[in-house]
Amino acid sequence: MYDIIVIGAGPAGLSAAIYGLRAGKTALVLEGRIYGGQIINTPEINNYPGFKKISGAQLANELYQQARGLGAEIRMEKALSIEYDENSSTHPKISVNTSKGRYEASTLILALGAKNRLLGLPKEEEMIGAGISYCATCDGMFYKGKTVAVNGGGNAALEDVLFLSDYCEKVYLIHRRDTFRGERRMQKILEKKENVEFILNSTVSTLLGEDRLSGIRVKENGGEEKELSVDGLFVAIGRDPATAIVKDLITLDERGYIQAGEDCHTERKGVFVAGDCRTKLIRQLTTAAADGAVAALAAVEYLDMEEI
């Protein structure tokens, strides 16, 4: 029986574990993939307080080692289901089932993060790893000297193009609107890159190739289609909250985010939420870490009140 179970080992989840442990509570962190969350794929972070420049992998490792050093138990196990027993004698009993075991706690912090949003095109999932990628920093080196396209208009897409432009012969940036949502500073940098070409007011309509991507068709909004010969397509059109596991437990908004305010409380006693899966205006590394701290301290307060 743990004081706190945290589902998710991104910045929110690891920060929650750190704050819970520093308050003298026991904490189990469950992670189904790799610790670090989205930041693990970011080659350079320069907007996190205290670091002029640090890689996402390095920051993730620092958080992981800090949590482990304080006594966190971190298990690389995917949470499959959650049981919430309101009829427990003192406070609700929370159980989390994974592929390897069953774990119980008095409180639960949901740091579930988000997952890549798909284009929804035929053959897209079959071509993942065969020309389709959602992580430029993970797979970009496989396309050194080749031609690729990036689909998206936010900061993630702009960062992907900047990264790929240093390795690829040609990089197309395809966006459905005529303006980008990403930082203007990044746009200006890309505009000066000779091997970067913007294709605006357009969407990827067709994936070409059989077992491997050989090209794409791009359709102008209300206009004609044209074919591009590309070796790879990097999809950066956003992410969706990974909240399917709690859809029957916690109230979600229309986009699937867990409804909770800045105090990180959900409507369930003993259940808190932190990070990108929470309803909020800003989703950044700093706000994820801050959520982790708030959620953990709220869980600690809840536990201490129950003991009185």
Short mmCIF file of C-alpha atoms in Angstrom, two decimals:
data_model
loop_
_atom_site.label_atom_id
_atom_site.label_comp_id
_atom_site.label_asym_id
_atom_site.label_seq_id
_atom_site.Cartn_x
_atom_site.Cartn_y
_atom_site.Cartn_z
CA MET A 1 0.00 0.00 0.00
CA TYR A 2 1.52 3.28 -1.12
CA ASP A 3 0.64 6.79 -0.01
CA ILE A 4 0.73 8.02 -3.61
CA ILE A 5 0.65 6.31 -6.99
CA VAL A 6 1.64 8.49 -9.92
CA ILE A 7 0.72 7.34 -13.42
CA GLY A 8 3.16 8.89 -15.87
CA ALA A 9 6.88 9.63 -15.59
CA GLY A 10 7.07 12.87 -17.54
CA PRO A 11 8.02 16.18 -15.92
CA ALA A 12 4.63 16.39 -14.18
CA GLY A 13 4.75 12.85 -12.81
CA LEU A 14 8.38 12.94 -11.69
CA SER A 15 7.92 16.37 -10.10
CA ALA A 16 4.91 15.01 -8.24
CA ALA A 17 6.95 12.09 -6.95
CA ILE A 18 9.75 14.40 -5.82
CA TYR A 19 7.40 16.66 -3.86
CA GLY A 20 5.48 13.76 -2.35
CA LEU A 21 8.67 12.05 -1.20
CA ARG A 22 10.10 15.25 0.25
CA ALA A 23 6.94 15.47 2.35
CA GLY A 24 7.67 12.05 3.80
CA LYS A 25 5.21 9.99 1.77
CA THR A 26 5.81 6.78 -0.16
CA ALA A 27 5.41 7.02 -3.92
CA LEU A 28 5.15 4.58 -6.81
CA VAL A 29 5.52 5.90 -10.36
CA LEU A 30 4.14 3.80 -13.23
CA GLU A 31 5.24 4.47 -16.82
CA GLY A 32 4.31 2.40 -19.84
CA ARG A 33 6.90 3.71 -22.29
CA ILE A 34 9.94 5.79 -21.32
CA TYR A 35 10.49 8.28 -18.55
CA GLY A 36 10.70 11.93 -19.55
CA GLY A 37 7.52 12.24 -21.58
CA GLN A 38 7.52 14.59 -24.57
CA ILE A 39 10.74 16.35 -23.59
CA ILE A 40 12.83 13.23 -24.19
CA ASN A 41 12.72 14.03 -27.93
CA THR A 42 13.65 17.72 -27.61
CA PRO A 43 17.32 18.26 -28.54
CA GLU A 44 17.60 21.65 -26.86
CA ILE A 45 15.55 23.29 -24.12
CA ASN A 46 16.28 26.94 -23.37
CA ASN A 47 13.07 28.10 -21.67
CA TYR A 48 13.28 26.11 -18.44
CA PRO A 49 14.28 28.29 -15.45
CA GLY A 50 17.79 27.67 -14.21
CA PHE A 51 19.18 26.24 -17.47
CA LYS A 52 20.40 28.38 -20.34
CA LYS A 53 20.47 25.24 -22.45
CA ILE A 54 19.83 21.59 -21.70
CA SER A 55 18.70 18.64 -23.80
CA GLY A 56 15.36 17.02 -23.09
CA ALA A 57 17.05 13.67 -22.48
CA GLN A 58 19.44 15.21 -19.96
CA LEU A 59 16.67 17.01 -18.09
CA ALA A 60 14.55 13.85 -18.05
CA ASN A 61 17.46 11.90 -16.61
CA GLU A 62 18.06 14.56 -13.94
CA LEU A 63 14.40 14.37 -12.87
CA TYR A 64 14.49 10.57 -12.89
CA GLN A 65 17.67 10.38 -10.82
CA GLN A 66 16.37 12.96 -8.36
CA ALA A 67 13.15 11.03 -7.82
CA ARG A 68 15.01 7.74 -7.46
CA GLY A 69 17.49 9.32 -5.07
CA LEU A 70 14.65 10.42 -2.80
CA GLY A 71 13.27 6.89 -2.70
CA ALA A 72 10.72 6.77 -5.51
CA GLU A 73 9.82 3.33 -6.79
CA ILE A 74 9.60 3.66 -10.57
CA ARG A 75 8.20 0.74 -12.52
CA MET A 76 8.13 0.61 -16.32
CA GLU A 77 4.65 -0.86 -16.47
CA LYS A 78 1.64 0.36 -18.43
CA ALA A 79 -1.40 1.11 -16.31
CA LEU A 80 -4.33 -0.82 -17.79
CA SER A 81 -7.19 -0.05 -15.43
CA ILE A 82 -8.04 1.80 -12.24
CA GLU A 83 -10.42 0.67 -9.51
CA TYR A 84 -11.90 3.21 -7.11
CA ASP A 85 -13.64 1.89 -3.98
CA GLU A 86 -15.60 4.62 -2.22
CA ASN A 87 -16.83 2.22 0.44
CA SER A 88 -13.46 1.86 2.13
CA SER A 89 -13.65 2.47 5.90
CA THR A 90 -11.50 5.64 6.12
CA HIS A 91 -10.95 7.00 2.63
CA PRO A 92 -11.41 5.64 -0.90
CA LYS A 93 -9.20 2.71 -1.82
CA ILE A 94 -7.49 3.12 -5.18
CA SER A 95 -6.07 0.19 -7.13
CA VAL A 96 -4.09 0.36 -10.36
CA ASN A 97 -3.75 -2.75 -12.50
CA THR A 98 -0.84 -3.14 -14.90
CA SER A 99 0.34 -5.91 -17.20
CA LYS A 100 2.57 -7.14 -14.37
CA GLY A 101 0.70 -6.54 -11.16
CA ARG A 102 -1.82 -4.71 -9.00
CA TYR A 103 -0.89 -1.75 -6.81
CA GLU A 104 -2.90 0.04 -4.12
CA ALA A 105 -2.64 3.55 -2.73
CA SER A 106 -4.52 6.12 -0.73
CA THR A 107 -4.10 8.80 -3.40
CA LEU A 108 -3.61 8.85 -7.15
CA ILE A 109 -1.96 11.50 -9.33
CA LEU A 110 -2.81 11.29 -13.02
CA ALA A 111 0.11 12.61 -15.08
CA LEU A 112 -0.99 10.82 -18.23
CA GLY A 113 0.38 13.27 -20.76
CA ALA A 114 -0.70 13.26 -24.39
CA LYS A 115 -0.16 11.17 -27.52
CA ASN A 116 0.56 12.02 -31.13
CA ARG A 117 -2.38 13.08 -33.27
CA LEU A 118 -2.67 11.18 -36.55
CA LEU A 119 -3.53 12.60 -39.96
CA GLY A 120 -6.13 9.86 -40.35
CA LEU A 121 -5.05 8.89 -43.85
CA PRO A 122 -5.16 5.37 -45.32
CA LYS A 123 -1.91 3.42 -44.75
CA GLU A 124 -0.67 5.97 -42.19
CA GLU A 125 -0.29 3.58 -39.28
CA GLU A 126 1.14 0.85 -41.51
CA MET A 127 3.85 3.25 -42.69
CA ILE A 128 4.98 4.36 -39.24
CA GLY A 129 8.69 3.62 -39.25
CA ALA A 130 8.61 3.19 -43.03
CA GLY A 131 8.55 6.84 -44.01
CA ILE A 132 6.06 8.20 -41.47
CA SER A 133 7.36 9.60 -38.20
CA TYR A 134 6.08 11.76 -35.35
CA CYS A 135 9.51 12.56 -33.92
CA ALA A 136 12.06 14.42 -36.04
CA THR A 137 14.78 14.24 -33.42
CA CYS A 138 14.27 10.49 -33.09
CA ASP A 139 14.27 9.62 -36.78
CA GLY A 140 15.68 12.62 -38.61
CA MET A 141 19.17 11.16 -39.01
CA PHE A 142 17.72 8.33 -41.12
CA TYR A 143 16.91 10.94 -43.77
CA LYS A 144 20.29 12.62 -44.02
CA GLY A 145 20.73 14.04 -47.54
CA LYS A 146 17.13 13.18 -48.48
CA THR A 147 13.91 15.09 -49.09
CA VAL A 148 11.26 15.20 -46.39
CA ALA A 149 8.07 17.03 -45.48
CA VAL A 150 6.74 18.26 -42.15
CA ASN A 151 3.01 18.71 -41.64
CA GLY A 152 1.96 21.24 -39.01
CA GLY A 153 1.97 24.90 -38.03
CA GLY A 154 2.85 25.12 -34.34
CA ASN A 155 6.16 25.37 -32.52
CA ALA A 156 6.70 21.62 -32.69
CA ALA A 157 6.44 21.66 -36.49
CA LEU A 158 8.75 24.66 -36.82
CA GLU A 159 11.31 23.06 -34.53
CA ASP A 160 11.13 19.85 -36.55
CA VAL A 161 11.81 21.74 -39.78
CA LEU A 162 14.74 23.59 -38.24
CA PHE A 163 16.25 20.34 -37.00
CA LEU A 164 15.72 18.49 -40.27
CA SER A 165 17.06 21.35 -42.39
CA ASP A 166 20.53 20.72 -40.98
CA TYR A 167 20.54 17.14 -42.28
CA CYS A 168 18.16 16.92 -45.22
CA GLU A 169 18.65 18.14 -48.75
CA LYS A 170 15.12 19.59 -48.88
CA VAL A 171 12.39 20.15 -46.29
CA TYR A 172 8.81 21.07 -47.17
CA LEU A 173 6.65 22.61 -44.46
CA ILE A 174 2.97 21.97 -45.14
CA HIS A 175 0.34 23.90 -43.21
CA ARG A 176 -3.41 24.11 -43.69
CA ARG A 177 -3.53 27.86 -42.98
CA ASP A 178 -1.70 30.89 -44.39
CA THR A 179 -0.18 31.81 -41.02
CA PHE A 180 1.62 29.75 -38.39
CA ARG A 181 0.71 29.31 -34.74
CA GLY A 182 4.36 28.95 -33.82
CA GLU A 183 6.77 31.66 -32.70
CA ARG A 184 7.50 34.40 -35.21
CA ARG A 185 11.20 34.19 -34.35
CA MET A 186 11.30 30.60 -35.56
CA GLN A 187 9.47 31.50 -38.75
CA LYS A 188 12.03 34.16 -39.62
CA ILE A 189 14.87 31.69 -39.13
CA LEU A 190 13.21 29.17 -41.46
CA GLU A 191 12.45 31.81 -44.09
CA LYS A 192 16.19 32.33 -44.50
CA LYS A 193 16.90 28.62 -44.99
CA GLU A 194 17.53 27.89 -48.66
CA ASN A 195 16.50 24.24 -48.38
CA VAL A 196 13.16 24.98 -46.67
CA GLU A 197 9.97 25.58 -48.69
CA PHE A 198 6.61 26.58 -47.21
CA ILE A 199 3.44 25.09 -48.72
CA LEU A 200 0.58 26.98 -47.10
CA ASN A 201 -3.21 26.71 -47.27
CA SER A 202 -2.69 23.03 -48.04
CA THR A 203 -3.13 19.59 -46.51
CA VAL A 204 -1.62 16.18 -47.11
CA SER A 205 -4.35 14.26 -48.93
CA THR A 206 -2.69 10.99 -49.97
CA LEU A 207 0.25 8.84 -48.93
CA LEU A 208 2.03 7.21 -51.87
CA GLY A 209 3.89 3.93 -51.87
CA GLU A 210 3.18 0.35 -50.91
CA ASP A 211 5.36 -0.98 -48.09
CA ARG A 212 7.22 2.31 -47.73
CA LEU A 213 6.40 5.96 -48.32
CA SER A 214 7.56 7.17 -51.73
CA GLY A 215 5.73 10.48 -51.89
CA ILE A 216 2.64 12.44 -50.92
CA ARG A 217 -0.15 14.34 -52.59
CA VAL A 218 -0.85 17.80 -51.26
CA LYS A 219 -4.14 19.55 -51.86
CA GLU A 220 -4.63 23.29 -51.76
CA ASN A 221 -7.66 24.42 -49.80
CA GLY A 222 -10.45 24.23 -52.37
CA GLY A 223 -7.93 23.84 -55.14
CA GLU A 224 -5.77 21.39 -57.02
CA GLU A 225 -3.60 18.53 -55.88
CA LYS A 226 0.09 18.24 -56.55
CA GLU A 227 2.46 15.38 -55.95
CA LEU A 228 5.69 15.68 -53.98
CA SER A 229 8.44 13.09 -54.07
CA VAL A 230 9.58 12.74 -50.47
CA ASP A 231 11.42 10.06 -48.55
CA GLY A 232 9.80 10.89 -45.24
CA LEU A 233 6.84 12.69 -43.70
CA PHE A 234 7.01 14.05 -40.17
CA VAL A 235 3.59 14.68 -38.64
CA ALA A 236 3.44 17.51 -36.09
CA ILE A 237 -0.24 18.46 -35.87
CA GLY A 238 -0.62 18.25 -32.14
CA ARG A 239 -1.33 15.72 -29.47
CA ASP A 240 -4.39 14.29 -27.76
CA PRO A 241 -4.63 13.64 -24.02
CA ALA A 242 -3.95 10.01 -23.09
CA THR A 243 -6.96 9.83 -20.81
CA ALA A 244 -8.87 6.80 -22.11
CA ILE A 245 -8.00 4.87 -18.94
CA VAL A 246 -10.00 7.32 -16.77
CA LYS A 247 -12.97 8.11 -19.04
CA ASP A 248 -15.33 6.18 -16.71
CA LEU A 249 -13.74 7.49 -13.52
CA ILE A 250 -13.14 11.22 -14.03
CA THR A 251 -15.09 13.92 -15.88
CA LEU A 252 -13.43 14.83 -19.18
CA ASP A 253 -14.08 17.87 -21.34
CA GLU A 254 -15.16 17.67 -24.96
CA ARG A 255 -11.55 17.19 -26.12
CA GLY A 256 -10.77 14.47 -23.59
CA TYR A 257 -8.84 16.52 -21.03
CA ILE A 258 -9.40 15.89 -17.32
CA GLN A 259 -11.44 18.67 -15.79
CA ALA A 260 -9.57 20.28 -12.91
CA GLY A 261 -8.50 23.78 -11.93
CA GLU A 262 -5.17 25.16 -10.85
CA ASP A 263 -5.44 23.27 -7.55
CA CYS A 264 -5.20 20.01 -9.57
CA HIS A 265 -8.13 18.43 -7.69
CA THR A 266 -10.53 16.21 -9.60
CA GLU A 267 -14.08 15.56 -8.41
CA ARG A 268 -12.91 12.24 -6.92
CA LYS A 269 -11.58 12.28 -3.39
CA GLY A 270 -7.90 11.40 -3.35
CA VAL A 271 -7.47 11.70 -7.13
CA PHE A 272 -5.43 14.56 -8.57
CA VAL A 273 -4.21 15.49 -12.05
CA ALA A 274 -1.04 17.12 -13.34
CA GLY A 275 0.44 18.15 -16.66
CA ASP A 276 -0.75 18.17 -20.24
CA CYS A 277 -3.78 15.95 -19.63
CA ARG A 278 -5.45 18.65 -17.46
CA THR A 279 -7.78 21.37 -18.70
CA LYS A 280 -5.57 24.47 -18.86
CA LEU A 281 -4.60 27.37 -21.09
CA ILE A 282 -0.83 26.85 -21.19
CA ARG A 283 0.91 23.50 -21.70
CA GLN A 284 4.63 23.94 -21.27
CA LEU A 285 7.43 22.14 -19.48
CA THR A 286 7.32 24.63 -16.61
CA THR A 287 3.56 24.34 -16.16
CA ALA A 288 3.79 20.54 -16.16
CA ALA A 289 6.42 20.61 -13.41
CA ALA A 290 4.37 23.16 -11.47
CA ASP A 291 1.27 20.97 -11.74
CA GLY A 292 3.26 18.05 -10.37
CA ALA A 293 4.25 20.06 -7.31
CA VAL A 294 0.70 21.35 -6.74
CA ALA A 295 -0.89 17.92 -7.16
CA ALA A 296 1.61 16.25 -4.83
CA LEU A 297 1.19 18.85 -2.09
CA ALA A 298 -2.58 18.56 -2.44
CA ALA A 299 -2.28 14.77 -2.07
CA VAL A 300 -0.06 15.22 1.00
CA GLU A 301 -2.57 17.60 2.57
CA TYR A 302 -5.36 15.14 1.87
CA LEU A 303 -3.40 12.27 3.43
CA ASP A 304 -2.49 14.31 6.52
CA MET A 305 -6.08 15.42 7.03
CA GLU A 306 -7.30 11.83 6.79
CA GLU A 307 -4.87 10.85 9.56
CA ILE A 308 -6.20 13.42 12.00
#
